XYZ file of C-alpha atoms in Angstrom:
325
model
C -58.498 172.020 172.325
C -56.501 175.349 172.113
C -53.945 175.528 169.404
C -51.197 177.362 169.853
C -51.432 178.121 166.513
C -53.803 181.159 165.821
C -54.740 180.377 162.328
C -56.065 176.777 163.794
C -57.965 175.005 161.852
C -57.050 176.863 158.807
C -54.303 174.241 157.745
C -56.331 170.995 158.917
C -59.094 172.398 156.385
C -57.132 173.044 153.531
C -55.059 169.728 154.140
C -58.560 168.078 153.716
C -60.012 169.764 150.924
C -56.511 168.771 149.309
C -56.714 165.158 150.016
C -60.263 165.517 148.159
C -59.060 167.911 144.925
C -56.017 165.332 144.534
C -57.702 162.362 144.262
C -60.815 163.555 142.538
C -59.241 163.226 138.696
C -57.432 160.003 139.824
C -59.456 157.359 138.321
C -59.238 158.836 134.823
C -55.775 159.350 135.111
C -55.386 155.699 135.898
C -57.420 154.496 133.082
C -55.290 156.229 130.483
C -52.549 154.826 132.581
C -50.791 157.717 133.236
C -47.842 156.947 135.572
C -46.655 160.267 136.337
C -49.604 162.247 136.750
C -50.883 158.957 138.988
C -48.189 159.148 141.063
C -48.361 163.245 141.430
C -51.658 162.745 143.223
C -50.675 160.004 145.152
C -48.105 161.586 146.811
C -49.893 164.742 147.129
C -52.883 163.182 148.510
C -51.113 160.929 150.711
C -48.819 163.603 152.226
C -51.456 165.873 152.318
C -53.751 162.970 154.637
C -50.716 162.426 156.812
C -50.063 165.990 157.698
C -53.934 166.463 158.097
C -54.294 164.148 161.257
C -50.936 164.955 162.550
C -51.899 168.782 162.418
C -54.916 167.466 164.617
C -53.530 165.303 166.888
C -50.601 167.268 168.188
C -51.868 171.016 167.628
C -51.577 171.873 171.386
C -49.276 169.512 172.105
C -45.851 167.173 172.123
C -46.768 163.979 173.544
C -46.244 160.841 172.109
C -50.066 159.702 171.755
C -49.940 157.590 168.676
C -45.829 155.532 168.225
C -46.724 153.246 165.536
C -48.852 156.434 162.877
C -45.872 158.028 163.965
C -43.668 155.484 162.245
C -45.932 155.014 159.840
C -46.586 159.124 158.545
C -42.807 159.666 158.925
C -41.630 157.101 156.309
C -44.754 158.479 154.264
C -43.412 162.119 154.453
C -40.048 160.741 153.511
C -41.653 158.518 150.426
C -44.329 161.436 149.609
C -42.053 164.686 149.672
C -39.475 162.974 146.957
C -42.236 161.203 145.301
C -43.590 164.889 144.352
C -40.495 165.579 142.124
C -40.123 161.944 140.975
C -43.611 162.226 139.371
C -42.211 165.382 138.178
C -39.691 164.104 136.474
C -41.450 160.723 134.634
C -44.080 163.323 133.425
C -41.308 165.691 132.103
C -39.302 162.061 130.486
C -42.733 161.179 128.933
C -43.189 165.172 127.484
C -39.150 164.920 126.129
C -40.223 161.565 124.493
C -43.499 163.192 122.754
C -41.461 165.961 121.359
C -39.071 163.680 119.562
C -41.003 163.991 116.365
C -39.861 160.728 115.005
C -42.824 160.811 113.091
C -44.299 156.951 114.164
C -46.348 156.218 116.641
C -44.671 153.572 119.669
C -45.597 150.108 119.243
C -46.579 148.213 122.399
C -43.507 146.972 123.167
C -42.311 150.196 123.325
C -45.278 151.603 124.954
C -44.507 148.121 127.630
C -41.068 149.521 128.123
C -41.931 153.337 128.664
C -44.372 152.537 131.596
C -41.835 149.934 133.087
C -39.205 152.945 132.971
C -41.636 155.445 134.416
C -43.132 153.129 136.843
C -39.180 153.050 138.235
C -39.173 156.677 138.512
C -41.882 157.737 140.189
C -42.054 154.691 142.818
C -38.576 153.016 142.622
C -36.894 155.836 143.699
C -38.876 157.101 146.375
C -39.128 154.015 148.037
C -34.696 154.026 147.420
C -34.780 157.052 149.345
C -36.961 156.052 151.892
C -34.218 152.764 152.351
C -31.186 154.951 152.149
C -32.578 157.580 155.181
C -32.903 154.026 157.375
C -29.369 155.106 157.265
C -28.580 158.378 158.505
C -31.769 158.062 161.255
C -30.539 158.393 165.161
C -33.956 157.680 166.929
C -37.390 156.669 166.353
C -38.990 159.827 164.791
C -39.453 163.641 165.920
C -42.955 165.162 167.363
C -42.978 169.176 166.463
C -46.039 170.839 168.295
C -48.782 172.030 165.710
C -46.888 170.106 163.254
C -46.714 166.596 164.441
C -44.596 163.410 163.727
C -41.426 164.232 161.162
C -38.655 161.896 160.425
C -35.249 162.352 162.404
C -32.422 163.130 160.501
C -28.506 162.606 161.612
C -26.583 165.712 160.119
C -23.709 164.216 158.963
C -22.561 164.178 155.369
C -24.143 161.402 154.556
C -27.266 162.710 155.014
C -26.749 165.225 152.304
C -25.605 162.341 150.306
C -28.505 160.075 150.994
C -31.437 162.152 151.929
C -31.239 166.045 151.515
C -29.793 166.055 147.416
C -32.274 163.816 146.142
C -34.983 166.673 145.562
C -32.397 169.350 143.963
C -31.115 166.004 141.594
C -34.290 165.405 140.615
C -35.243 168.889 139.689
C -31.798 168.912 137.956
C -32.939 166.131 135.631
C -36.657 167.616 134.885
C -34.920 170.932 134.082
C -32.791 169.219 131.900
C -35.875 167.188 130.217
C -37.564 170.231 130.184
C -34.855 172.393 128.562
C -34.872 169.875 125.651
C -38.296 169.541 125.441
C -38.904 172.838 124.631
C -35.836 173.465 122.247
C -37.584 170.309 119.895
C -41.379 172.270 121.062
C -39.826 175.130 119.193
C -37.926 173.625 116.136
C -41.606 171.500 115.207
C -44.161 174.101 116.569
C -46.662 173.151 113.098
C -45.733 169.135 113.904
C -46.832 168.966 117.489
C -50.537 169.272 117.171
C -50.686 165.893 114.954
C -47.762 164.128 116.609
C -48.654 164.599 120.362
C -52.271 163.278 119.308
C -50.583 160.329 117.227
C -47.371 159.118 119.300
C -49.983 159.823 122.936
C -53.480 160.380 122.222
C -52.572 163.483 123.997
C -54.226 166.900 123.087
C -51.763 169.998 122.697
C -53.849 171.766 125.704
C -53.438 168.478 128.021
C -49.709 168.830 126.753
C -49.086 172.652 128.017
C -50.677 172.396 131.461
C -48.368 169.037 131.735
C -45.221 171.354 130.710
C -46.806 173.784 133.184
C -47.133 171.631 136.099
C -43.458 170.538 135.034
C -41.939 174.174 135.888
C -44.307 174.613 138.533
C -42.718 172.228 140.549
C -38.807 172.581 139.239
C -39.526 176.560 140.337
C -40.896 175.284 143.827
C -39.727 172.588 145.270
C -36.023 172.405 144.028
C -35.701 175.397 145.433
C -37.126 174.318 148.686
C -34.826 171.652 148.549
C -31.679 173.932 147.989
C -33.395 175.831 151.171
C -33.602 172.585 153.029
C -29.314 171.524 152.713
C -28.387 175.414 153.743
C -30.615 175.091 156.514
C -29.053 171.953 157.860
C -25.680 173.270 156.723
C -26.397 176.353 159.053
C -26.114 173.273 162.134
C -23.115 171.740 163.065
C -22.244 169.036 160.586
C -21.254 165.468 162.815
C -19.045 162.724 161.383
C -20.868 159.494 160.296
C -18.776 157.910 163.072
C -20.632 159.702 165.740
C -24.053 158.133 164.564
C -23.374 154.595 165.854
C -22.543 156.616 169.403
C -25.909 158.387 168.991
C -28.747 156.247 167.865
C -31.316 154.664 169.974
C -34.470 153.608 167.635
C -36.139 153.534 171.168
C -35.653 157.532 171.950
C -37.938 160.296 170.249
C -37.382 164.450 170.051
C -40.542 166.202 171.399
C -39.898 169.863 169.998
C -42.040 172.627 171.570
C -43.816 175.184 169.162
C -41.970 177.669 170.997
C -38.698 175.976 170.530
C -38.702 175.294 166.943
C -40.271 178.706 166.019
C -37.203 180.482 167.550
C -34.704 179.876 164.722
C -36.646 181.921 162.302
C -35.042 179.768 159.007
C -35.664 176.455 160.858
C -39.384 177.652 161.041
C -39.336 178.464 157.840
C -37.708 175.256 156.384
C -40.504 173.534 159.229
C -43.459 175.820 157.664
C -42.581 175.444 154.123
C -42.751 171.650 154.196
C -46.174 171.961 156.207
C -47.518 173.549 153.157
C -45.858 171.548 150.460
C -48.131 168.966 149.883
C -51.530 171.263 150.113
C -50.165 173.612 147.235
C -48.863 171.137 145.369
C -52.544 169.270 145.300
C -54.429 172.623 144.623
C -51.762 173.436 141.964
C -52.773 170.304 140.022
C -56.499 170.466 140.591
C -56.134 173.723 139.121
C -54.274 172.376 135.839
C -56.624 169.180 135.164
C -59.702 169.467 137.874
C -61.573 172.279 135.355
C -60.243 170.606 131.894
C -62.468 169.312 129.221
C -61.539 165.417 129.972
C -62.744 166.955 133.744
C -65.811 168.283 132.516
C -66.413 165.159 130.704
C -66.072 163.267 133.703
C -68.020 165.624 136.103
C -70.794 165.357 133.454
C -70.811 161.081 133.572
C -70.929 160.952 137.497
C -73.962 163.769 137.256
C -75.806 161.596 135.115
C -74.776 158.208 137.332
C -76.191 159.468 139.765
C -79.291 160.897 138.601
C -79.920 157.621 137.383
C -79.202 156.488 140.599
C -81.104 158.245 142.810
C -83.977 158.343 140.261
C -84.738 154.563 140.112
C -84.296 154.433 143.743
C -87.016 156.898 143.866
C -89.500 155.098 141.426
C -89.115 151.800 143.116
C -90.200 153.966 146.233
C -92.611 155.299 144.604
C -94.121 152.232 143.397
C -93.789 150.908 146.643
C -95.975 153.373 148.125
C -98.821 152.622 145.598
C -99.229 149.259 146.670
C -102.715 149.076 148.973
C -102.448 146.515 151.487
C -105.273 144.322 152.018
């Protein structure tokens, strides 16, 4: 294989070592049933998986090797990328909800209801958005070289409607969660310690790196999704009415490296994307992979396994004692 790519296999590395870092504090995160932070590292780990074989598979090349992953990673991509800032935005609803201060703790109806709501968030509307592109797509999917299979996009103004302002919304909503949160952080600054731990059973140092992870994202990826509409804008914008002239769900875009790297925003709005999903994984492993609930965790598999390994080894060793006759 020769990439085109000189840095190959610098991304296809990182990509994997993200799919591991994301899902590494999963299962504790799904015991305390944490939606949001569940659904961060699904969609980072996911995303992260699908643009690991894709940056494999078509590193040197355009061809159309593998039609059904193809349709498969570009609905992911579309579910994963807005899934990112829905998780976002269910952990910043659950911090808002903490820093009410109402001074009781939820009951488990409420509790019930919170979970239902945040459950909605995180997965219902990805998998609207992933619906609603069904109907602004012209063809089957796209192939970039060194990138591999990307969803197909018609740029009409639907699309922005659909498809392209669901990222900036979303980040729109967290900052406005966010914004709140920290106005009701700062009015009961001496309350929070004893009512995060009472209304949550969360500590105030799980509680910050939340709130960090929160602006984190709003500071990234909105952004990249203002980036994203003035890129498209840049393109001529279609009527919808030309889409039913245009589509064929049989036909797929093979774009060259060489093509799509000589519009030096589109290769940046290409490149940017690439790397979404492996600095959004490292950016939480960061936050909760070296925390004390981490540790804690680290500490239980060590001794599982030393347990483990060390009855396998007695019962070897006692098998070795036995003298046949």
């Amino acid at each position: 294989m020769h990439a085109s790519d000189p840095t190959f296999p610098l991304y296809p590395i990182l990509s994997f070592l993200a799919i591991v870092v994301s899902f590494i504090p999963f299962s504790w995160h799904l015991r305390a049933r944490n939606v949001g932070t569940c659904s961060y590292m699904l969609s980072t780990g996911l995303y992260s998986l699908v643009e690991f074989i894709n940056s494999i598979i078509w590193a040197d090349n355009v061809n159309n090797v593998a039609p059904v992953w193809c349709d498969i990673s570009a609905q992911v991509i579309i579910g994963a990328s807005v899934g990112i800032t829905a998780s976002t935005l269910a952990i910043s609803r659950q911090l808002y909800n903490i820093s009410l201060m109402n001074g009781h703790s939820m009951t488990p109806r409420e509790k019930r209801r919170d979970t239902i709501i945040n459950v909605v968030i995180a997965f219902g509307i990805p998998l609207l958005v992933m619906a609603l592109h069904f109907v602004v797509q012209p063809r089957r999917f796209d192939i970039f070289e060194e990138i591999g299979c990307q969803p197909a996009t018609f740029n009409t103004v639907a699309a922005y409607v659909l498809y392209f302002m669901w990222p900036v919304l979303i980040g729109f909503c967290s900052c406005v969660y966010s914004a709140l949160t920290l106005r009701n952080f700062y009015n009961h600054r001496v309350e929070f310690a004893k009512v995060a731990s009472t209304n949550s059973g969360m500590s105030p140092s799980r509680y910050i790196r939340l709130m960090l992870l929160v602006f984190v994202d709003m500071f990234c990826n909105t952004p990249i999704g203002v980036f994203a509409i003035i890129v498209s804008a840049r393109a001529v914008v279609l009527p919808f009415s030309a889409l039913s002239e245009t589509v064929d769900f049989t036909s797929v875009q093979l774009v060259p490296a060489s093509e799509w790297k000589a519009d030096r925003l589109g290769r940046a709005a290409v490149e940017i994307n690439h790397w979404v999903p492996v600095f959004c994984s490292f950016v939480f492993f960061i936050f909760f992979g070296f925390a004390e609930e981490a540790k804690k965790n680290y500490r239980k598999a060590y001794e599982s396994l030393k347990e483990l390994f060390s009855c396998g080894g007695s019962r070897v060793e006692a098998n070795s004692t036995i003298k046949p006759r």
